[in-house]
CSV table of C-alpha atoms and ligand atoms in Angstrom, one decimal:
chain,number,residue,atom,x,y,z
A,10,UNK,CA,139.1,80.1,126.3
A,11,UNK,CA,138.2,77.2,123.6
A,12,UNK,CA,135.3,77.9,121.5
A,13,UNK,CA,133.5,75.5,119.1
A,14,UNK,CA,133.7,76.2,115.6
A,15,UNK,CA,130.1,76.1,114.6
A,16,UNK,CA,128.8,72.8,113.0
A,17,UNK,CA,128.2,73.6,109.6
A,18,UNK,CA,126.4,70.6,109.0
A,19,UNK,CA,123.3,69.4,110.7
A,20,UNK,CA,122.9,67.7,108.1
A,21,UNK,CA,120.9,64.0,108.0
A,22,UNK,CA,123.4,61.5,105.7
A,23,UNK,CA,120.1,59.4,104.9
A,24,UNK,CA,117.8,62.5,103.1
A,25,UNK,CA,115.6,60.7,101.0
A,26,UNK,CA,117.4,60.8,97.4
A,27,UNK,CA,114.5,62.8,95.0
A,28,UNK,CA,115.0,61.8,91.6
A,29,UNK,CA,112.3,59.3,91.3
A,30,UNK,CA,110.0,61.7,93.3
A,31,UNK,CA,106.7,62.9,91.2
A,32,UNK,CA,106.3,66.9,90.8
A,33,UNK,CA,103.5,66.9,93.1
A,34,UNK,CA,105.5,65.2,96.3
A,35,UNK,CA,108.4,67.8,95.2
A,36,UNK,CA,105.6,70.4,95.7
A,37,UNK,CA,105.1,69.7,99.0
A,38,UNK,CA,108.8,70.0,99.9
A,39,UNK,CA,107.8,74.0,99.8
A,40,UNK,CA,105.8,76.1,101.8
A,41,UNK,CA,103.6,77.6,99.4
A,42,UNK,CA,100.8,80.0,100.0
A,43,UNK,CA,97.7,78.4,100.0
A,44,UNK,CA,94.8,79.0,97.5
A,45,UNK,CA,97.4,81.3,95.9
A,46,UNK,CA,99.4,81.0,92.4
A,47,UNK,CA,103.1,81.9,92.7
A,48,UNK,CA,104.6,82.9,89.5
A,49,UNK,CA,107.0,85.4,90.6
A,50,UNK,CA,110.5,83.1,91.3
A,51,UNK,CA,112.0,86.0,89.2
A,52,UNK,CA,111.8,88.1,92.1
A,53,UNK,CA,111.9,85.5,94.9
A,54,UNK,CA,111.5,81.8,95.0
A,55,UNK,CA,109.5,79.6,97.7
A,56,UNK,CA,111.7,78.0,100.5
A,57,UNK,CA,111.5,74.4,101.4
A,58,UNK,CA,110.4,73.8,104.8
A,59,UNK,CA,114.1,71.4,105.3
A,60,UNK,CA,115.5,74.9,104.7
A,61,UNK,CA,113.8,76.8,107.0
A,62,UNK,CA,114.2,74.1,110.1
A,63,UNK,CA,118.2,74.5,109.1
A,64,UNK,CA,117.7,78.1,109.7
A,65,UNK,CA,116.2,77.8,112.7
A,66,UNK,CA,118.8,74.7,113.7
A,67,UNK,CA,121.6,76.7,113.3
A,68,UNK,CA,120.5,79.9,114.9
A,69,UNK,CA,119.7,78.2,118.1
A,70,UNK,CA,123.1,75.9,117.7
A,71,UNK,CA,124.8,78.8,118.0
A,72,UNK,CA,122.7,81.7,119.4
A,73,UNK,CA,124.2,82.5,123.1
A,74,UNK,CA,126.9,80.0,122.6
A,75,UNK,CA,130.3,79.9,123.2
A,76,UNK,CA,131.3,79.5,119.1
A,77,UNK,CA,133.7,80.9,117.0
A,78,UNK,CA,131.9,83.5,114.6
A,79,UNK,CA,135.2,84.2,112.7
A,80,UNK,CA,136.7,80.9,111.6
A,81,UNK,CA,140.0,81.1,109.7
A,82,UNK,CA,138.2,79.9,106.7
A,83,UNK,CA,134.6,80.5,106.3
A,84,UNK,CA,131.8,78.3,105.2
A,85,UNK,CA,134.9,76.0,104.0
A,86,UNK,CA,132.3,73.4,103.8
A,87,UNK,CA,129.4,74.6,102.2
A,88,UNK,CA,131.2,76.4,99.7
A,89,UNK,CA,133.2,72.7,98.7
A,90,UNK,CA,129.4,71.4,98.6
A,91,UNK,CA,127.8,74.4,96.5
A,92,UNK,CA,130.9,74.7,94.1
A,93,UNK,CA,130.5,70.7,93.3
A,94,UNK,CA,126.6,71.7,92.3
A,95,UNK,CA,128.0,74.2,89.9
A,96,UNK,CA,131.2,72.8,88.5
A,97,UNK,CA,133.9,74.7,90.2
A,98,UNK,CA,136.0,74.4,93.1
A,99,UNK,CA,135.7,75.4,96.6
A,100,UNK,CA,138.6,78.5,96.4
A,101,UNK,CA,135.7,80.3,93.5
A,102,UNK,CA,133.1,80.2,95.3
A,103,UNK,CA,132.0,83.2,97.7
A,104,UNK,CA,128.4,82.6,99.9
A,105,UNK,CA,127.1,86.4,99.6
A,106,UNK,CA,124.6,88.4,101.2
A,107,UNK,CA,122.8,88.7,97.3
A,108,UNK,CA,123.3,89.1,93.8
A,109,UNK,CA,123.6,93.0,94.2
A,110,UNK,CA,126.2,92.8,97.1
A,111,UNK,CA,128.3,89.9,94.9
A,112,UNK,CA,128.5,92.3,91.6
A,113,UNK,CA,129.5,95.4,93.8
A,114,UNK,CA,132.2,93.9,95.0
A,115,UNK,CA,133.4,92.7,91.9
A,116,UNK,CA,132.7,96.2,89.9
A,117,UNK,CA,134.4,98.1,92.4
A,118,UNK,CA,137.4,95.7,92.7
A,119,UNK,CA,138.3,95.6,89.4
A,120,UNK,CA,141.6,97.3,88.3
A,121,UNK,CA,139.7,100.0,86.0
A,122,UNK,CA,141.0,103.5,85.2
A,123,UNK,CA,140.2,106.9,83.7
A,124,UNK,CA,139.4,105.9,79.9
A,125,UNK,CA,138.6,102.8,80.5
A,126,UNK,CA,135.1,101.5,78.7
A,127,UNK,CA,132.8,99.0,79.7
A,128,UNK,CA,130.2,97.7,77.5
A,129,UNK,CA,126.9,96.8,78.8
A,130,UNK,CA,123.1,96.8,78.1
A,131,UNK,CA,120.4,99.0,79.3
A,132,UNK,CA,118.7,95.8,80.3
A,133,UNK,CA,120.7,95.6,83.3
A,134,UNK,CA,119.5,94.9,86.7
A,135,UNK,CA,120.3,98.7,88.4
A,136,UNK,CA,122.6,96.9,90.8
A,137,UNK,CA,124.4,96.6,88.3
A,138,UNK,CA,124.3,99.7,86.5
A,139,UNK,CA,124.4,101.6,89.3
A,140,UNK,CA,127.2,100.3,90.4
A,141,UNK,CA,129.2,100.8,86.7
A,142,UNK,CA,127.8,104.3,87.4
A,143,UNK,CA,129.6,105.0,90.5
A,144,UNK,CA,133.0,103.7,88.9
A,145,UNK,CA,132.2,105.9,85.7
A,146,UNK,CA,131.6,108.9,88.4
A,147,UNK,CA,134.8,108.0,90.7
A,148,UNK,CA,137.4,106.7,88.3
A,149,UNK,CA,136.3,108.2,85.0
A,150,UNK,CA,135.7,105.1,83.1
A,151,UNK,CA,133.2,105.2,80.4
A,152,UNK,CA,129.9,102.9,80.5
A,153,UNK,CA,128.5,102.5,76.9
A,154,UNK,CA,125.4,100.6,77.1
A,155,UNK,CA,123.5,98.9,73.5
A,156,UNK,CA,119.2,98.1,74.3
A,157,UNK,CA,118.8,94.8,73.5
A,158,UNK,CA,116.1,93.8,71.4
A,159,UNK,CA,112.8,92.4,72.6
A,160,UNK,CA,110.0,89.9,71.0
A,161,UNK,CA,109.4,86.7,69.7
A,162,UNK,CA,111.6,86.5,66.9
A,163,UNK,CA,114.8,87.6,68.2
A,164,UNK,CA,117.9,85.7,67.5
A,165,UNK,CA,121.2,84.5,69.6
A,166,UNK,CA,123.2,85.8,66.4
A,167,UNK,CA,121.4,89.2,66.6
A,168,UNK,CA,122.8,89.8,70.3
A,169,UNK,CA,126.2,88.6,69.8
A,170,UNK,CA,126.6,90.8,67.2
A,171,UNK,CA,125.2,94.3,68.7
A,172,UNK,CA,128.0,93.4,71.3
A,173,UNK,CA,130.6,93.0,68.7
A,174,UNK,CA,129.6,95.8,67.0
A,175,UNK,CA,129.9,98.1,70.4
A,176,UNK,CA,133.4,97.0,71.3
A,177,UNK,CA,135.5,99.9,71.0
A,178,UNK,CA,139.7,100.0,71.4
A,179,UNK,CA,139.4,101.5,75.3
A,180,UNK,CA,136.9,98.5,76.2
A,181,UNK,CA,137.9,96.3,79.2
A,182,UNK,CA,135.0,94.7,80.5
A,183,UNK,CA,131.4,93.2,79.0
A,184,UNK,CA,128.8,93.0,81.7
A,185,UNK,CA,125.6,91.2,80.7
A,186,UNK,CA,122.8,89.6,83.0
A,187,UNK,CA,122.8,85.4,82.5
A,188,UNK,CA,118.8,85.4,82.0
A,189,UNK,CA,117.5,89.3,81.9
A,190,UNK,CA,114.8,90.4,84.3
A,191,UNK,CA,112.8,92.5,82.1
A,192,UNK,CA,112.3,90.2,79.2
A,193,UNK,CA,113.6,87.0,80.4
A,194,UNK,CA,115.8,86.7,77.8
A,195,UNK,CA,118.1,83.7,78.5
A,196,UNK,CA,121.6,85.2,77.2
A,197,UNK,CA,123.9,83.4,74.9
A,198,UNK,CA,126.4,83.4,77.5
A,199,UNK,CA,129.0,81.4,76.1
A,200,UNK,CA,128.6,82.9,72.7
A,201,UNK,CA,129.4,86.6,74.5
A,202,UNK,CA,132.5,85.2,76.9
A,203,UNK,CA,133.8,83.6,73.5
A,204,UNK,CA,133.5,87.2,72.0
A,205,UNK,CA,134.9,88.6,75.2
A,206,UNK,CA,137.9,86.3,74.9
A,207,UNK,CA,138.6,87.3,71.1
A,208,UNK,CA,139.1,91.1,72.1
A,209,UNK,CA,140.9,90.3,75.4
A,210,UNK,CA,137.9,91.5,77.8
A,211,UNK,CA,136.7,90.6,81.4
A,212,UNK,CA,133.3,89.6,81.6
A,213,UNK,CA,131.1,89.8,84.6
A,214,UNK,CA,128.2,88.8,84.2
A,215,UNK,CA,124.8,89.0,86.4
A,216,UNK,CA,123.9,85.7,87.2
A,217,UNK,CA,120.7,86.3,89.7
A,218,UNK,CA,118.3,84.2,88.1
A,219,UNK,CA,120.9,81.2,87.1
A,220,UNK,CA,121.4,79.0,90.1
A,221,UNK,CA,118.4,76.7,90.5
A,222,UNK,CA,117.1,77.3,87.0
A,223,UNK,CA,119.6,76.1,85.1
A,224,UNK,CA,122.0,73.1,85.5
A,225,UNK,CA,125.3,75.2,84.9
A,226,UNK,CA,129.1,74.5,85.1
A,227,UNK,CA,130.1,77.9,85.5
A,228,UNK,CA,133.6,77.0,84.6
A,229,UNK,CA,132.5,76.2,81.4
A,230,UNK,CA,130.6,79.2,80.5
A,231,UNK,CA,134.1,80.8,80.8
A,232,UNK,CA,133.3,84.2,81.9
A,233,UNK,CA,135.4,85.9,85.1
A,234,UNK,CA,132.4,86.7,87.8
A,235,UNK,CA,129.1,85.4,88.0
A,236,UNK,CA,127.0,87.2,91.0
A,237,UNK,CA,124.2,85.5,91.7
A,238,UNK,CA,121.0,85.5,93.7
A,239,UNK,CA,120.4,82.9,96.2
A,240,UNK,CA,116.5,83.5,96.8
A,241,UNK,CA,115.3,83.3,93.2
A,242,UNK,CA,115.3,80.1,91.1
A,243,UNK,CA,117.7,78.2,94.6
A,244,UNK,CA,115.0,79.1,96.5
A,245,UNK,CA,117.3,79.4,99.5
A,246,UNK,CA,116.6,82.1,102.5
A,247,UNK,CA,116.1,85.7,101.4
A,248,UNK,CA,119.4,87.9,101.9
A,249,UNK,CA,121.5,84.9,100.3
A,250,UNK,CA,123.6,84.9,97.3
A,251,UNK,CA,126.7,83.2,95.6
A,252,UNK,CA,129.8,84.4,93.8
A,253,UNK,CA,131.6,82.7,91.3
A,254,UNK,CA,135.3,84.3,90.7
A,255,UNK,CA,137.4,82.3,88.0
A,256,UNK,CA,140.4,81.6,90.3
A,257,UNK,CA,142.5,79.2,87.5
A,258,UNK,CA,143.4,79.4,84.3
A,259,UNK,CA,141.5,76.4,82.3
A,260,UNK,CA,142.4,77.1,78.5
A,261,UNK,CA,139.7,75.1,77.8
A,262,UNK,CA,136.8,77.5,78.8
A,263,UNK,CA,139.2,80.7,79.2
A,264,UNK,CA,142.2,81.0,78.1
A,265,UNK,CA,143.0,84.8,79.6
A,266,UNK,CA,144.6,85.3,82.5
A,267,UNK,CA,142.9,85.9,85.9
A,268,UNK,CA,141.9,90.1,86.2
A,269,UNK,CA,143.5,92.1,89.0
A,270,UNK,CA,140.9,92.2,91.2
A,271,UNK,CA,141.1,94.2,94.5
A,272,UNK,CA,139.0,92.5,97.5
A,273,UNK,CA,136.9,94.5,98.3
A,274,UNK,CA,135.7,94.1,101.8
A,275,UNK,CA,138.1,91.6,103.5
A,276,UNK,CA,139.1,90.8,106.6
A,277,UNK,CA,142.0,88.1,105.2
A,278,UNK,CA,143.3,90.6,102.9
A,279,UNK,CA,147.0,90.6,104.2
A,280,UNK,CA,147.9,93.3,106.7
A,281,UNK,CA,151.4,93.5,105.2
A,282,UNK,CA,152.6,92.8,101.9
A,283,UNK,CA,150.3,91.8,98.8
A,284,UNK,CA,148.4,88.4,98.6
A,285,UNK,CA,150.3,85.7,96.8
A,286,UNK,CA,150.7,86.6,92.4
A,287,UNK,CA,147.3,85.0,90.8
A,288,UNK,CA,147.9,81.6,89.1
A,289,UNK,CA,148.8,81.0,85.6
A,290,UNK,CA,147.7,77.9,85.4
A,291,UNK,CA,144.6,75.5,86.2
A,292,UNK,CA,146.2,75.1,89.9
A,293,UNK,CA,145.1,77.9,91.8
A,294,UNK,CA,147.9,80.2,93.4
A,295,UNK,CA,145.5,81.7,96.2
A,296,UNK,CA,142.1,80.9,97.7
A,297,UNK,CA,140.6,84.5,96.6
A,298,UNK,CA,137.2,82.8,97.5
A,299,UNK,CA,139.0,82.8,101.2
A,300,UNK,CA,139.5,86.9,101.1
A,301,UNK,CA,136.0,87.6,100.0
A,302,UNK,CA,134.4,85.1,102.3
A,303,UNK,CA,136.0,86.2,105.4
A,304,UNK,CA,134.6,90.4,105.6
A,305,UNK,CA,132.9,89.9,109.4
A,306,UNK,CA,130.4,88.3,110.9
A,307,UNK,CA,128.2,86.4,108.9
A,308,UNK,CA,124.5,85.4,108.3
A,309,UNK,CA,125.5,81.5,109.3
A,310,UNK,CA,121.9,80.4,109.8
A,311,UNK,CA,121.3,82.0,106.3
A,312,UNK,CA,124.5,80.5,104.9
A,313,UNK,CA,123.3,77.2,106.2
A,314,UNK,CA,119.8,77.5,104.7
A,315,UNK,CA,121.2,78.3,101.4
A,316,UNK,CA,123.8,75.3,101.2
A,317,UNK,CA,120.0,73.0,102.3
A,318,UNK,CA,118.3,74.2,99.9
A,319,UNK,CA,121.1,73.6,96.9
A,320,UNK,CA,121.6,70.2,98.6
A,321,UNK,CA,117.6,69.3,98.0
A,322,UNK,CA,118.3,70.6,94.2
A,323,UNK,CA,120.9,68.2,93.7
A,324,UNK,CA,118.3,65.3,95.4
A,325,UNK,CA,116.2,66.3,92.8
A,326,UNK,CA,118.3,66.8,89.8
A,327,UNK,CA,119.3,70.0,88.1
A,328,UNK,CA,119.0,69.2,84.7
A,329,UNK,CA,115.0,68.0,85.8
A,330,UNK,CA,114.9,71.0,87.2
A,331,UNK,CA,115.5,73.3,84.9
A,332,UNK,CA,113.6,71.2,82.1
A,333,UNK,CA,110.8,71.0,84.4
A,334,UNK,CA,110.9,75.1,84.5
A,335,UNK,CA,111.5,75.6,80.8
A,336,UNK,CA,108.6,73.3,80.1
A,337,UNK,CA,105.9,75.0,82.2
A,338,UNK,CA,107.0,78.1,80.9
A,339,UNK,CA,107.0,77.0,77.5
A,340,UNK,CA,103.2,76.0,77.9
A,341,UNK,CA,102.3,79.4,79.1
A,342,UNK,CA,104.0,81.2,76.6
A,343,UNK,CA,102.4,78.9,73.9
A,344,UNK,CA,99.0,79.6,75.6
A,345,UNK,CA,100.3,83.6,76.0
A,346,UNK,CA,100.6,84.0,72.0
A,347,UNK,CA,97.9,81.7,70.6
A,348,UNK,CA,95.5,84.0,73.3
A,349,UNK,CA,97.4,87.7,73.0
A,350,UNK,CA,99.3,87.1,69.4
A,351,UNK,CA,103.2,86.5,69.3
A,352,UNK,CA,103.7,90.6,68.4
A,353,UNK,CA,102.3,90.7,71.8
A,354,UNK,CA,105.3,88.7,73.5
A,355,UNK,CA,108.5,90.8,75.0
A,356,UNK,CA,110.4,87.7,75.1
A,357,UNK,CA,112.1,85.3,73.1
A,358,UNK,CA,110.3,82.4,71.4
A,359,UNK,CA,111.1,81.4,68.0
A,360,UNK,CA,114.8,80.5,68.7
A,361,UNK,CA,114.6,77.7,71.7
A,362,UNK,CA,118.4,78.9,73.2
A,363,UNK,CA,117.2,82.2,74.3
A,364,UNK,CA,113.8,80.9,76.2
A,365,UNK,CA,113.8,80.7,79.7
A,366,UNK,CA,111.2,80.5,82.3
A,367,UNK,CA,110.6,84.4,82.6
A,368,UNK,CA,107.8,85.1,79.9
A,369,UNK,CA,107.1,88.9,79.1
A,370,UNK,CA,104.4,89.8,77.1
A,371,UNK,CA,101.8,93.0,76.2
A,372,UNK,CA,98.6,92.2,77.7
A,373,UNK,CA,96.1,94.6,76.5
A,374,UNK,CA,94.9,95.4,72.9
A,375,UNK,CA,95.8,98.7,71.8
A,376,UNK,CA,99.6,98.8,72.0
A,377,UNK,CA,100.1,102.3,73.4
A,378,UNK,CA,99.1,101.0,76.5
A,379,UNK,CA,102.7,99.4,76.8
A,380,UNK,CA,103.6,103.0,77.5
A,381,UNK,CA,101.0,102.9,80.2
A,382,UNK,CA,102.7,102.1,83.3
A,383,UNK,CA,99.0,103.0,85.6
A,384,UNK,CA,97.6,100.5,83.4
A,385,UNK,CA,99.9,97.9,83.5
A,386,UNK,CA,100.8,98.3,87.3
A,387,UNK,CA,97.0,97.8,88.1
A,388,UNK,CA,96.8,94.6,85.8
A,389,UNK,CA,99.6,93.0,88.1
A,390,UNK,CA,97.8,94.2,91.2
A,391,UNK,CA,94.1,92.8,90.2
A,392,UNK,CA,95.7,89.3,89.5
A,393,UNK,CA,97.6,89.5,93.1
A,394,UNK,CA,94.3,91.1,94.9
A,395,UNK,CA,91.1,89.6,92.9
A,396,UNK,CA,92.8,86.4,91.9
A,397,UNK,CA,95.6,85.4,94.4
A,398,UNK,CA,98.2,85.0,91.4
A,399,UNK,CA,101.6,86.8,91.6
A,400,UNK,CA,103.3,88.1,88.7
A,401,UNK,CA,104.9,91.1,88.0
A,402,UNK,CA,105.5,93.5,86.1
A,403,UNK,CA,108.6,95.2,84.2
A,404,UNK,CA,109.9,97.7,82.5
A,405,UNK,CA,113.0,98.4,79.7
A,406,UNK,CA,114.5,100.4,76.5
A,407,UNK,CA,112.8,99.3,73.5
A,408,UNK,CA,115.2,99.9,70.2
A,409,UNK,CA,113.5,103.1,68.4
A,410,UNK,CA,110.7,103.7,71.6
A,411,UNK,CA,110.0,107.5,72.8
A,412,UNK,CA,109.4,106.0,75.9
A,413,UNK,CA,110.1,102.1,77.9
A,414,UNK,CA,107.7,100.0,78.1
A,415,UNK,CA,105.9,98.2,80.3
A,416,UNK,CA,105.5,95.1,80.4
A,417,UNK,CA,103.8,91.8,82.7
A,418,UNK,CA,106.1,88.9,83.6
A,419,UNK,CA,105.2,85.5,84.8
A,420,UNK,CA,108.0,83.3,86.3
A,421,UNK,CA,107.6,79.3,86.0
A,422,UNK,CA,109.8,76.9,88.6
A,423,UNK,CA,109.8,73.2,89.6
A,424,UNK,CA,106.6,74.1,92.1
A,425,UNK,CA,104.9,75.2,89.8
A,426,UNK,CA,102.4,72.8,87.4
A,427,UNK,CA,100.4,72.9,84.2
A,428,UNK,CA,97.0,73.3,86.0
A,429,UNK,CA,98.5,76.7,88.0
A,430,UNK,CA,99.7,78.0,84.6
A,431,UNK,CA,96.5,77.5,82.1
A,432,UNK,CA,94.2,79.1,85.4
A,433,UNK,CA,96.8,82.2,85.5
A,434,UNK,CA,96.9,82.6,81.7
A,435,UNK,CA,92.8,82.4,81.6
A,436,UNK,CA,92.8,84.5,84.7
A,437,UNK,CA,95.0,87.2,82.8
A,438,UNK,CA,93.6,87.1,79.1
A,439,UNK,CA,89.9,87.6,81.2
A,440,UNK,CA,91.4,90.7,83.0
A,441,UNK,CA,92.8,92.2,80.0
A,442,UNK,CA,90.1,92.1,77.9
A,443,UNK,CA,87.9,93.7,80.7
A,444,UNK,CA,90.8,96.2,81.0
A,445,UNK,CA,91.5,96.8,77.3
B,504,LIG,C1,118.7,89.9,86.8
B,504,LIG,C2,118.8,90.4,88.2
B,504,LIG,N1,119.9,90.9,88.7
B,504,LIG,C3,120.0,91.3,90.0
B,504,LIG,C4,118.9,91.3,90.8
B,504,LIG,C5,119.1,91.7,92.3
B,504,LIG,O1,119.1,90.5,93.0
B,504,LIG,P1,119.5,90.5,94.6
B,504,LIG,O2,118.2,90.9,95.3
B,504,LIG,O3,119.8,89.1,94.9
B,504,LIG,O4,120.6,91.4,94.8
B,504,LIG,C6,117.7,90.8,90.3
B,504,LIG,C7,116.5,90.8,91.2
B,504,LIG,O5,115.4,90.5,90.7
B,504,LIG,C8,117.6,90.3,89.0
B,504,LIG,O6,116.5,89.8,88.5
């Protein structure tokens, strides 16, 4: 019997082009909440409603139908598409179930051994430390792990340096998160796979809250693996991410060669014999994007949605986009510390590369409270219960603390606008000092 291979595209060839559209008609591309404020993107963005009729499209396309669910190649298509929007080339590119699922695959394929170090930070998402854990527990490796430092005044330079300073002679691999959760501190990425390249390292880095936020050519960046979420800043369907694996040597961005990395969870991987030796050069050799796609059935509707949803980004513009999200964050966190003070702010302000849309700050007067994670929790539910406004909170190592704090997070994105942000900040400093 013949079956179909599943239309990947349902796609309409005349969607509206959205680069001239205002903020408010982009708005309505998303099904919001109504009378509700959503600055949580952090944790999960808003679909737009073109994503969610793709989901449904492609369900009933194939629901019942005679189509092949285990193409040769898979998502060949979308994965050409999606790599385009990010600067890389179909054979990198790996459509994922999310961020976490993307990074265990890559931490447990790598080729690490008794001895072997890794250096990350305790600001890690635990997907990813967990899973540096289990490696440290199975294979013996070490995990050494600096706490980065929080506030307003931190610097690119300071960062950069407590990694270079932690780099020992057994270190393989640097692991860092792209934008952190807990302080939404936008990483100097390229500074850190520059230093990574200098001692010879793999760097993987945790790139959840990149795709949609900022306009990135992961190529460029130069680090190994990126795992990212596709639910946050992309806004597409919930259980989606994407995996970038360097796949060709560009001397350019990263000059190293490709890592050994074992694939985990294939069904391509050959049955006899060892896939083809990794390329040496800017061709690739292999499609490993090909043995980490194919592992089983997949989430196609979900796949689809995701691939709609970065489709509408690139309508819009990603470099709008992530100005857009920068700027209404920017405004809150200038409203934040002229209303709570700048000692009061968790994240980044004073140097412009390590701001991004995630703003963490202290919101009540006496600063032991930071420790108080009753406190804090209930500030985050009152704005979500009393006021309809979702933020969230966080918490992390602070350099010298007894204890982590605890801190409240807003997230801006595109959907966002100036009015939501000033009535959230007067919402909060009114709750805090009632709480304080
Ligand atoms: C920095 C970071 N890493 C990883 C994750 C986990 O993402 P996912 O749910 O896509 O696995 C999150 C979730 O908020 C995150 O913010």
């Amino acid at each position: 019997m013949t079956q179909t291979a599943i239309p990947e595209t349902l796609a309409d060839s005349a969607a509206p082009d959205l680069r001239d559209a205002s903020w408010d008609q982009i708005r309505e591309l998303f099904m919001l909440t109504p009378n509700s404020i959503h600055l949580n993107t952090g944790t999960i963005g808003a679909m737009p409603y073109e994503v969610l009729d793709t989901m449904d499209q492609v369900t009933r396309a194939w629901t019942g139908g005679l189509m092949d669910v285990y193409p040769p190649g898979m998502y060949t298509e979308h994965r050409a598409n999606i790599a385009r929007s990010y600067g890389v080339d179909q054979d990198e590119i790996v459509i994922t179930h999310n961020a976490t699922e993307g990074v265990a695959r890559i931490i447990n394929g790598l080729d690490l051994h008794e001895g072997d170090e890794v250096v990350t930070t305790t600001h890690e998402c635990y997907s990813v430390l967990s899973n540096f854990n289990l490696v440290r527990n199975r294979h013996g490796i070490t995990v050494k792990t600096i706490t980065l430092p929080s506030g307003y005044d931190v610097r690119a330079e300071e960062i950069v340096e407590l990694f270079e300073q932690a780099i020992g002679p057994r270190t393989k691999v640097l692991a860092f998160a792209g934008v952190t959760l807990f302080t939404g501190t936008m990483m100097p990425i390229r500074a850190l796979c520059e230093l990574a390249q200098r001692h010879g390292l793999i760097t993987v880095i945790d790139g959840a809250l990149l795709p949609g936020m900022l306009d990135c050519d992961m190529r460029a960046l130069g680090a190994d693996f990126i795992s990212c979420s596709g639910s946050k800043f992309q806004c597409g369907p919930l259980g989606t991410g994407l995996l970038y694996v360097r796949n060709k040597v560009v001397p350019e961005y990263n000059p190293l060669p490709l890592p050994t990395l074992w694939p985990i969870i294939s069904t391509w991987y050959p049955m006899q014999g060892s896939p083809p030796p990794r390329s040496h050069t800017a061709i690739e050799s292999d499609n490993i994007g090909d043995y980490l796609q194919s592992a089983g059935s997949a989430s196609i509707a979900r796949g689809a949605g995701l691939a709609k949803a970065c489709e509408i980004f690139d309508r819009i513009g990603r470099k709008r986009i992530e100005r857009r999200a920068i700027e209404l964050a920017d405004h809150g966190r200038r409203l934040i510390a002229e209303h709570f003070g700048e000692q009061a702010m968790y994240s980044p302000g004073a140097d412009t590369r390590l701001r991004s849309p995630l703003v963490a700050f202290h919101p009540f007067r006496d600063k032991r409270d930071a420790w108080n994670v009753k406190k804090v929790h209930e500030f985050v539910m009152r704005m979500e219960q009393e006021h309809r406004i979702w933020i969230r909170w966080t918490e992390f190592d602070v350099p010298g603390s007894p204890h982590q704090h605890y801190a409240a997070r807003f997230t801006a994105h595109l959907f966002n606008n100036h009015e939501e942000v000033e009535r959230a900040v007067a919402t909060m400093v009114r709750l805090a000092e009632e709480m304080s």
